[in-house]
XYZ file of C-alpha atoms in Angstrom:
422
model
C 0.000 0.000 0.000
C 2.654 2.401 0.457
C 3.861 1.925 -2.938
C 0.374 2.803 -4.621
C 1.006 6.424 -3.961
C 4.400 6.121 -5.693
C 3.075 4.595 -8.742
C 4.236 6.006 -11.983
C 2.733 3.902 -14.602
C 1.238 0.573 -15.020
C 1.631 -1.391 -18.107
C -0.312 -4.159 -19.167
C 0.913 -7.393 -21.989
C -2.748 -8.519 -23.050
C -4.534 -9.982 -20.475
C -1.389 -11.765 -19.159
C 0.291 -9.160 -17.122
C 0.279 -6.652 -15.438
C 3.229 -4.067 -13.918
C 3.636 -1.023 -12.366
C 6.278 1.073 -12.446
C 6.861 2.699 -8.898
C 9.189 5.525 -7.567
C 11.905 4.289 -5.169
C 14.575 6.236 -3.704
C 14.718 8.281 -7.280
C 14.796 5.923 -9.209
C 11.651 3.889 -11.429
C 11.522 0.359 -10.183
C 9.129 -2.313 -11.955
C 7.067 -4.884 -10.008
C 3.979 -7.644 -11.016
C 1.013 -6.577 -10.072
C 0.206 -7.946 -6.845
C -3.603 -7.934 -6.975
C -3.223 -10.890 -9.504
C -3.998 -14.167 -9.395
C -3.106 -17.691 -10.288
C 0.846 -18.735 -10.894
C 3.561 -15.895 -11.048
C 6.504 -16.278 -13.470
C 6.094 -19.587 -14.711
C 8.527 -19.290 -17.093
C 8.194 -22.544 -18.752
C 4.351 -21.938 -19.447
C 5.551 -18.316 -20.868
C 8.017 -19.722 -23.506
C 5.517 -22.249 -25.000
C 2.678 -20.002 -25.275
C 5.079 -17.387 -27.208
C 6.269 -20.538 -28.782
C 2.986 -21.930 -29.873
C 0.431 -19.892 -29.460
C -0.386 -16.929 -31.526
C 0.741 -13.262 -29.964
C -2.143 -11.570 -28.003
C -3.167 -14.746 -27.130
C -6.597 -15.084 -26.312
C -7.589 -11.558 -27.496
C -6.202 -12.106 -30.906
C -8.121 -15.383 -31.575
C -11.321 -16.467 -31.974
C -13.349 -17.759 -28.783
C -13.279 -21.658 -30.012
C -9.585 -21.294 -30.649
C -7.901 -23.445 -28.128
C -10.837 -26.094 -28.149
C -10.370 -26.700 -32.086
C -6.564 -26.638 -31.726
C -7.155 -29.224 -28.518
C -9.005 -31.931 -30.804
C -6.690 -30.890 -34.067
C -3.411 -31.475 -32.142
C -5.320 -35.142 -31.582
C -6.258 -36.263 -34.892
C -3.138 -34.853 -36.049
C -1.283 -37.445 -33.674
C -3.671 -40.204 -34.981
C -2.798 -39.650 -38.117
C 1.195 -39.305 -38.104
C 1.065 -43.034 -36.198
C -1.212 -44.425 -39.068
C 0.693 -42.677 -41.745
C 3.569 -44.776 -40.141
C 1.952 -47.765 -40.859
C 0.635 -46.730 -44.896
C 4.430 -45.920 -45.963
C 5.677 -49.147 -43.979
C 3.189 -50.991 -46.127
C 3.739 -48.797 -49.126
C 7.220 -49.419 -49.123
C 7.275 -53.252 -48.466
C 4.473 -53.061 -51.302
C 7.414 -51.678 -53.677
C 9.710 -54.267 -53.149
C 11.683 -52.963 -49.767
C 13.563 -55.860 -48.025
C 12.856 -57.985 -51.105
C 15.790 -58.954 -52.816
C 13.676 -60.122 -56.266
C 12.655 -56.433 -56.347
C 14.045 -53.937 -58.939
C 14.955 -50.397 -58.552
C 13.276 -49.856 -61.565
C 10.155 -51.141 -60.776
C 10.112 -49.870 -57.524
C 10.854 -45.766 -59.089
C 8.372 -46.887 -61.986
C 5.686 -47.619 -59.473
C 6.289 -43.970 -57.184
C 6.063 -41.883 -59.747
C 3.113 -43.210 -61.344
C 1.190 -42.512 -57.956
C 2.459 -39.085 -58.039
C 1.607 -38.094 -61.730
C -1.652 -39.261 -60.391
C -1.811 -37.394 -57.490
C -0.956 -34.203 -59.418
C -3.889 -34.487 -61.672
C -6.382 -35.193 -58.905
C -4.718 -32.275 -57.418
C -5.684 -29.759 -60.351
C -8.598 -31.657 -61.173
C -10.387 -31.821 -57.998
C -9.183 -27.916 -57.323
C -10.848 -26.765 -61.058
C -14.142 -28.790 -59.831
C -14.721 -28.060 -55.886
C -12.335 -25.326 -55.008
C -15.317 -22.364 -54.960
C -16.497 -24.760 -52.516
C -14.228 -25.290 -50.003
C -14.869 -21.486 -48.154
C -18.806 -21.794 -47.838
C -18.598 -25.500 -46.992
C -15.336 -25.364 -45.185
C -16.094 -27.625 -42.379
C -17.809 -30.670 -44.348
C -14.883 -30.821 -46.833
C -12.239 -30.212 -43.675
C -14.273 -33.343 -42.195
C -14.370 -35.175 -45.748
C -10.964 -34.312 -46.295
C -10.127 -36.293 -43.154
C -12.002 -39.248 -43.690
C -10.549 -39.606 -47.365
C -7.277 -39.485 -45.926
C -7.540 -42.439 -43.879
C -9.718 -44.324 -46.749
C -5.975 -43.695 -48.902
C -4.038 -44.901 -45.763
C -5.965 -48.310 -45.475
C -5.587 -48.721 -49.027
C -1.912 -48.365 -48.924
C -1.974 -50.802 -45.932
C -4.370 -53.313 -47.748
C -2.067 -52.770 -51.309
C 0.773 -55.233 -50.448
C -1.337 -58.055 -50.186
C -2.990 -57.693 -53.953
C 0.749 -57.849 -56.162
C -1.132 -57.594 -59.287
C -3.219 -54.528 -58.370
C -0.484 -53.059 -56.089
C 0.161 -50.263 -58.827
C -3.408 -49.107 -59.450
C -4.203 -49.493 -55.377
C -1.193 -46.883 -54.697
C -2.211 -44.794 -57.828
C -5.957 -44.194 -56.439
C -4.621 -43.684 -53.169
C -2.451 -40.958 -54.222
C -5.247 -39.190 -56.044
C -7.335 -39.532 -52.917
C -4.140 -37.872 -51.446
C -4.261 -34.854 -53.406
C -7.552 -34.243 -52.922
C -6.998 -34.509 -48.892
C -4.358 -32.161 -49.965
C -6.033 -29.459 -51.499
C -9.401 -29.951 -49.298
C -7.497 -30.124 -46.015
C -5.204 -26.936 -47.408
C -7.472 -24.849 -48.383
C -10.504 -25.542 -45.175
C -7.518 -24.702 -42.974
C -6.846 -21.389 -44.388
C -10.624 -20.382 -44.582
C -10.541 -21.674 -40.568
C -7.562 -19.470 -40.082
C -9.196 -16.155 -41.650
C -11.946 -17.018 -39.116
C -9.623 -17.574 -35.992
C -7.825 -14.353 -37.180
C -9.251 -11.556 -35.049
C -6.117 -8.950 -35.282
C -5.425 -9.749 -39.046
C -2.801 -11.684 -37.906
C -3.643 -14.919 -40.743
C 0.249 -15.225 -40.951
C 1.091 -15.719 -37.205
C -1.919 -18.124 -36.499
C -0.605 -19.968 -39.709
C 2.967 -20.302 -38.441
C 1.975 -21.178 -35.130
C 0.075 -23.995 -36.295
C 2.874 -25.209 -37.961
C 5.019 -25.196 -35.086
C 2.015 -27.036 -33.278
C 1.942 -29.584 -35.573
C 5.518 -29.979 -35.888
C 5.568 -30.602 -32.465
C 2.690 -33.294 -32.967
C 4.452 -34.869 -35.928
C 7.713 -35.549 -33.717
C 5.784 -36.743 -31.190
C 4.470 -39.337 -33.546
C 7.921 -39.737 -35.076
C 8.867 -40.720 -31.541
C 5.950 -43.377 -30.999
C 6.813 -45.017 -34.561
C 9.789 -45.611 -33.591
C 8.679 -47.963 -31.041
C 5.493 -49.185 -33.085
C 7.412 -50.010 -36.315
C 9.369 -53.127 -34.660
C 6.151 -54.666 -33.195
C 4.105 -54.338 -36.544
C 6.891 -55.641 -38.777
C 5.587 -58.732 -39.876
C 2.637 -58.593 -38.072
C -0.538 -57.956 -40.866
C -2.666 -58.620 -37.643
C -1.327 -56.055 -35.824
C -0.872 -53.618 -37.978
C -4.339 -53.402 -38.863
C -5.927 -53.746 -35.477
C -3.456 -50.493 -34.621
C -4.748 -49.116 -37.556
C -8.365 -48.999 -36.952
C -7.851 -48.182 -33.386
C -5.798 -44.915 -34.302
C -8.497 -44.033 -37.334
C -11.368 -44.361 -34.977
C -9.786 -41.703 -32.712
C -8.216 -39.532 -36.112
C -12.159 -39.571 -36.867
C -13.472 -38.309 -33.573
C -11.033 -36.062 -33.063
C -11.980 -34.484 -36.323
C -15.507 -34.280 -35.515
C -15.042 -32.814 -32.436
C -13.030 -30.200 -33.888
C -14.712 -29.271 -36.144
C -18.307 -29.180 -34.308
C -15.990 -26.573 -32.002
C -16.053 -23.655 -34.515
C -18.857 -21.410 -34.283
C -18.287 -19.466 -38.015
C -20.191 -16.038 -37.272
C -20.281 -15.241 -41.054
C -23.501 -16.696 -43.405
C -23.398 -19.636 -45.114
C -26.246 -21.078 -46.980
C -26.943 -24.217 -44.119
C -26.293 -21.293 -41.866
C -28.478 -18.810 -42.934
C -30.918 -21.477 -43.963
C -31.291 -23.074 -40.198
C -31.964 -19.241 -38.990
C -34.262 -18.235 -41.558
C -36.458 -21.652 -40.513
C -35.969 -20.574 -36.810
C -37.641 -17.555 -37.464
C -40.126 -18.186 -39.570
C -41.178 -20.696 -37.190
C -40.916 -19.054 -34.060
C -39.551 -15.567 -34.444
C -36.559 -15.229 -33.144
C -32.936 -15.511 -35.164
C -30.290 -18.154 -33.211
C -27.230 -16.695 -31.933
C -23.710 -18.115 -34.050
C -23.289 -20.695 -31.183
C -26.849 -22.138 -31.748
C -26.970 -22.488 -35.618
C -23.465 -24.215 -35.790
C -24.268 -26.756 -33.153
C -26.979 -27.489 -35.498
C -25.401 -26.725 -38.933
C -24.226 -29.974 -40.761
C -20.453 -31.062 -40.931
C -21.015 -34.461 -43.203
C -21.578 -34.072 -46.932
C -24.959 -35.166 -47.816
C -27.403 -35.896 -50.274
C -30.166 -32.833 -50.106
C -33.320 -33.489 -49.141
C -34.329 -29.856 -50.408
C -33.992 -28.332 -54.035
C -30.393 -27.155 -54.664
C -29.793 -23.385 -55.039
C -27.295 -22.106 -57.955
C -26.854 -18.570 -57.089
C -25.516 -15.414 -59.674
C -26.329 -17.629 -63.163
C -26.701 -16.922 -66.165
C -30.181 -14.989 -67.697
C -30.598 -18.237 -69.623
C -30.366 -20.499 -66.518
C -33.275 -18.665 -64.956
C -36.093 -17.911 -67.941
C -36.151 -19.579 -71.089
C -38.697 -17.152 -73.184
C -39.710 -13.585 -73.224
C -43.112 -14.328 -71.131
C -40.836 -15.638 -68.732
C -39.039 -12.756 -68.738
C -41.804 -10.576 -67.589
C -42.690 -12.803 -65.237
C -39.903 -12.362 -63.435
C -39.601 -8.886 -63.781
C -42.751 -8.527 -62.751
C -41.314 -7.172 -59.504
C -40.158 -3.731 -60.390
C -37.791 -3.076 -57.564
C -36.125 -6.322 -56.454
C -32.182 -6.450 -57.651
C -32.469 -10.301 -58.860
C -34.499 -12.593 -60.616
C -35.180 -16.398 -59.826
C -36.218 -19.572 -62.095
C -36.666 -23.129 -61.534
C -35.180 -25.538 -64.039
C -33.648 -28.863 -64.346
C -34.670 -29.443 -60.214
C -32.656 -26.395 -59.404
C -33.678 -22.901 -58.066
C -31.623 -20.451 -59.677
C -30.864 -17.057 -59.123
C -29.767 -14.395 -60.855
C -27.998 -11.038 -59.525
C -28.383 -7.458 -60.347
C -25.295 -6.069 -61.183
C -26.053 -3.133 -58.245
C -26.684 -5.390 -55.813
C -24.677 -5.297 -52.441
C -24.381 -7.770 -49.458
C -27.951 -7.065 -47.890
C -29.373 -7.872 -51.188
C -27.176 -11.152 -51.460
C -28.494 -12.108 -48.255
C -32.041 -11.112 -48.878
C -31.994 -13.578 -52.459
C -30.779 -16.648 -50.549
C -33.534 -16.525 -47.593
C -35.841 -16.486 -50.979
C -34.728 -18.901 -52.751
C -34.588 -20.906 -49.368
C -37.766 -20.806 -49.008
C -38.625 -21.359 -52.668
C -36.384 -24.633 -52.660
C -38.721 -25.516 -49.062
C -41.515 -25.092 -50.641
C -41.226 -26.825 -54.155
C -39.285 -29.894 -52.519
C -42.376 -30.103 -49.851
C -44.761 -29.774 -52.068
C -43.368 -32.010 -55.129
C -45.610 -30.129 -57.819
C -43.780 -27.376 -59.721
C -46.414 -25.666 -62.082
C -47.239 -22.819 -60.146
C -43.940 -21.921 -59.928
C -43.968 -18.100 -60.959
C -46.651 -17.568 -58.328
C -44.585 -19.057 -55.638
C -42.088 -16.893 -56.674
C -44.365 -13.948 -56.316
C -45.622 -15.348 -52.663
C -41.487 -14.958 -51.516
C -41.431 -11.636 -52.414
C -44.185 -10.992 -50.565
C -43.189 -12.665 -47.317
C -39.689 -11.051 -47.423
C -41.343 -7.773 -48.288
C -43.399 -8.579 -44.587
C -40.510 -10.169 -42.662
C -36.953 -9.161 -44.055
C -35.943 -6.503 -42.613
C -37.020 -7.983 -39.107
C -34.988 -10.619 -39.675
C -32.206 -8.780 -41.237
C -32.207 -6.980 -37.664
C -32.562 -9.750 -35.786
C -29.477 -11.366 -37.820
C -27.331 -8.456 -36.669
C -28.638 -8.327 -32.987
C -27.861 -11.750 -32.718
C -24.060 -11.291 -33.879
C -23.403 -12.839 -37.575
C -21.484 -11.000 -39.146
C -23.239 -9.199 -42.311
C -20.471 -7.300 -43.973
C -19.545 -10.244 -46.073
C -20.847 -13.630 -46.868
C -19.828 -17.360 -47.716
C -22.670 -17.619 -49.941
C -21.598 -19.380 -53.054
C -22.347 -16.864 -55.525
C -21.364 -17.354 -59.207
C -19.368 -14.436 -60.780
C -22.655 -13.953 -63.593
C -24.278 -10.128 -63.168
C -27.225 -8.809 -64.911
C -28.415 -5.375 -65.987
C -31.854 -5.242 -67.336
C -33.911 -2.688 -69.264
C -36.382 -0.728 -67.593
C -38.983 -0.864 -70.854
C -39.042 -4.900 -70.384
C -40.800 -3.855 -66.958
């Protein structure tokens, strides 16, 4: 207490620590904060976190942060000790330890699997990759899964000779896809965790985390690999074991991140909260609920800024859908598909405000099973968002999603009409 009178400053490193800087026989003298609590200058604990752990740690994060990175770090272990046991396999599959074996054969066979792999690799990227940031956690699940489909196949591979080329060849194309899936979800999870624009440290320090994890596994391996040598039994029984808890892992992870920005499975799950009971669920509630396994829909798929074509097929069409004066987009129904398309002047709100209708539309038609009054559904949506958007628009932002951008899979198409086709 007699110090407090004394104090000079008091400086503060996040929500770590705090000091004070006090007067003291002329001169400035720094001490801890007294008023503190919990473990003073632990300074193992200090190193790893500025080690491991992003600076500004836990300001500079996301809240679900450390419980994703908890269950990652796990299926990351999993899967270094079952990646073990693929290459063992793999390379006792190319002729390692057999003395009939050519190097030829052997090189022949490797780089066959990874001309392979590089075309799944571009191929799967040119096909999915505009999905992987509105669907990030299903394809950072399916990525997961793949992976350890590819492992069991390298395991499996030795014991088929005659298909042991085209088993490693598939499995390196499954590979590349866990490659460019896994990549590619983690970087749209790391925008997400990024609360400081700090992408790059959150990046690096996940590398160093799963270096650390990766070592760790090295270290097991090295006292797995002698017990599995020779042992198909084993090998697959540790296998399994280790996928089972690679796959858990995973799910728990990522059912941890609550994504504050819209999605379509997002948005749709608040839109039907709130047109069944008005009220908009908070960012925790709709991604507990918000699917993480691909799936085959149950509802009308939604293609979203298509082509004019896409949506009307003839000039009465045309007017149909014009028929609302005012509204920045247009939607159709063909081929089993709601489409929509997007005014070239239309911002974020609007974006928003086209998916909750086609939503509903793709409700509707897949409830009802009868599409021939399709135009006057269309006109009923309008209607209803004309009665209930901007409540829920409101509510949306009250509840805390983030509405200044979207993960809304939105084609690149834009559309300018003329007013005289009104």
């Amino acid at each position: 207490m007699e110090d407090c009178a004394a104090i000079l400053a008091t400086e503060r490193y996040g929500s770590g620590e705090s000091w004070h800087y006090v007067a003291k026989d002329g001169a400035m003298e720094r001490r801890r904060d007294s008023s503190e609590a919990g473990p003073r200058g632990n300074l193992f604990v200090g190193v790893f976190k500025s080690v491991f752990l992003p600076q500004g740690y836990p300001e500079s994060v996301s809240a679900d942060y450390l419980q994703y990175q908890f269950w990652d770090t796990v299926q990351a272990f999993a899967s270094s000790l079952s990646g073990t046991l693929a290459t063992q396999a793999s390379l006792r599959g190319v002729g390692v330890g057999n003395q009939e074996a050519t190097v030829a054969a052997a090189t022949v066979t490797w780089l066959l699997r990874d001309g392979t792999s590089m075309l799944g690799r571009i191929v799967f990227a040119w096909l999915k990759g505009n999905k992987l940031d509105s669907e990030a956690k299903k394809w950072r699940l399916f990525a997961d899964i793949l992976n350890d489909i590819a492992m069991f196949m390298e395991i499996l591979a030795p014991f088929f000779p005659a298909w042991f080329t085209l088993i490693v060849c598939m499995s390196g194309i499954f590979k590349s896809v866990v490659g460019v899936a896994g990549g590619a979800t983690r970087a749209a999870l790391t925008v997400h965790q990024a609360r400081r624009d700090n992408m790059a440290d959150i990046s690096a320090k996940d590398g160093s985390q799963e270096t650390l994890v990766n070592l760790a596994g090295l270290l097991v391996s090295l006292i797995l690999i002698p017990l599995v040598t020779d042992n198909p039994a084993l090998t697959i029984g540790l296998f399994f074991l280790f996928t089972t808890l690679h796959l858990f892992a995973n799910y728990k992870a990522v059912r941890s991140v609550v994504m504050e920005t819209l999605n379509e499975a997002r948005l749709a799950i608040m839109l039907r909260h709130f047109l069944r009971d008005g009220c908009v669920p908070t960012p925790v509630v709709a991604n507990r609920e918000e699917p993480v396994f691909l799936e085959f829909r149950k509802t009308l798929p939604i293609k979203l800024g298509v082509r004019l074509q896409e949506v009307v097929q003839s000039p009465e069409e045309l007017r149909f859908a014009l028929m609302r004066k005012d509204a920045p987009i247009l939607l159709g129904f063909t081929n089993g598909c709601v489409r929509v398309c997007l005014a070239a002047h239309a911002h974020t709100q609007d974006e928003i405000r086209a998916m909750c209708q086609a939503i509903w539309l793709s409700d509707r038609l897949s409830s009802s099973r009868q599409h021939q009054g399709f135009w006057e559904m269309v006109h009923k949506s309008y209607t209803l968002m004309d009665s209930k958007f901007d409540r829920f628009y409101k509510g949306v932002e009250d509840a805390g999603w983030d509405v200044t951008r979207t993960l809304l899979d939105w084609d690149e198409w834009r559309l300018k009409w003329k007013p005289k086709m009104r």
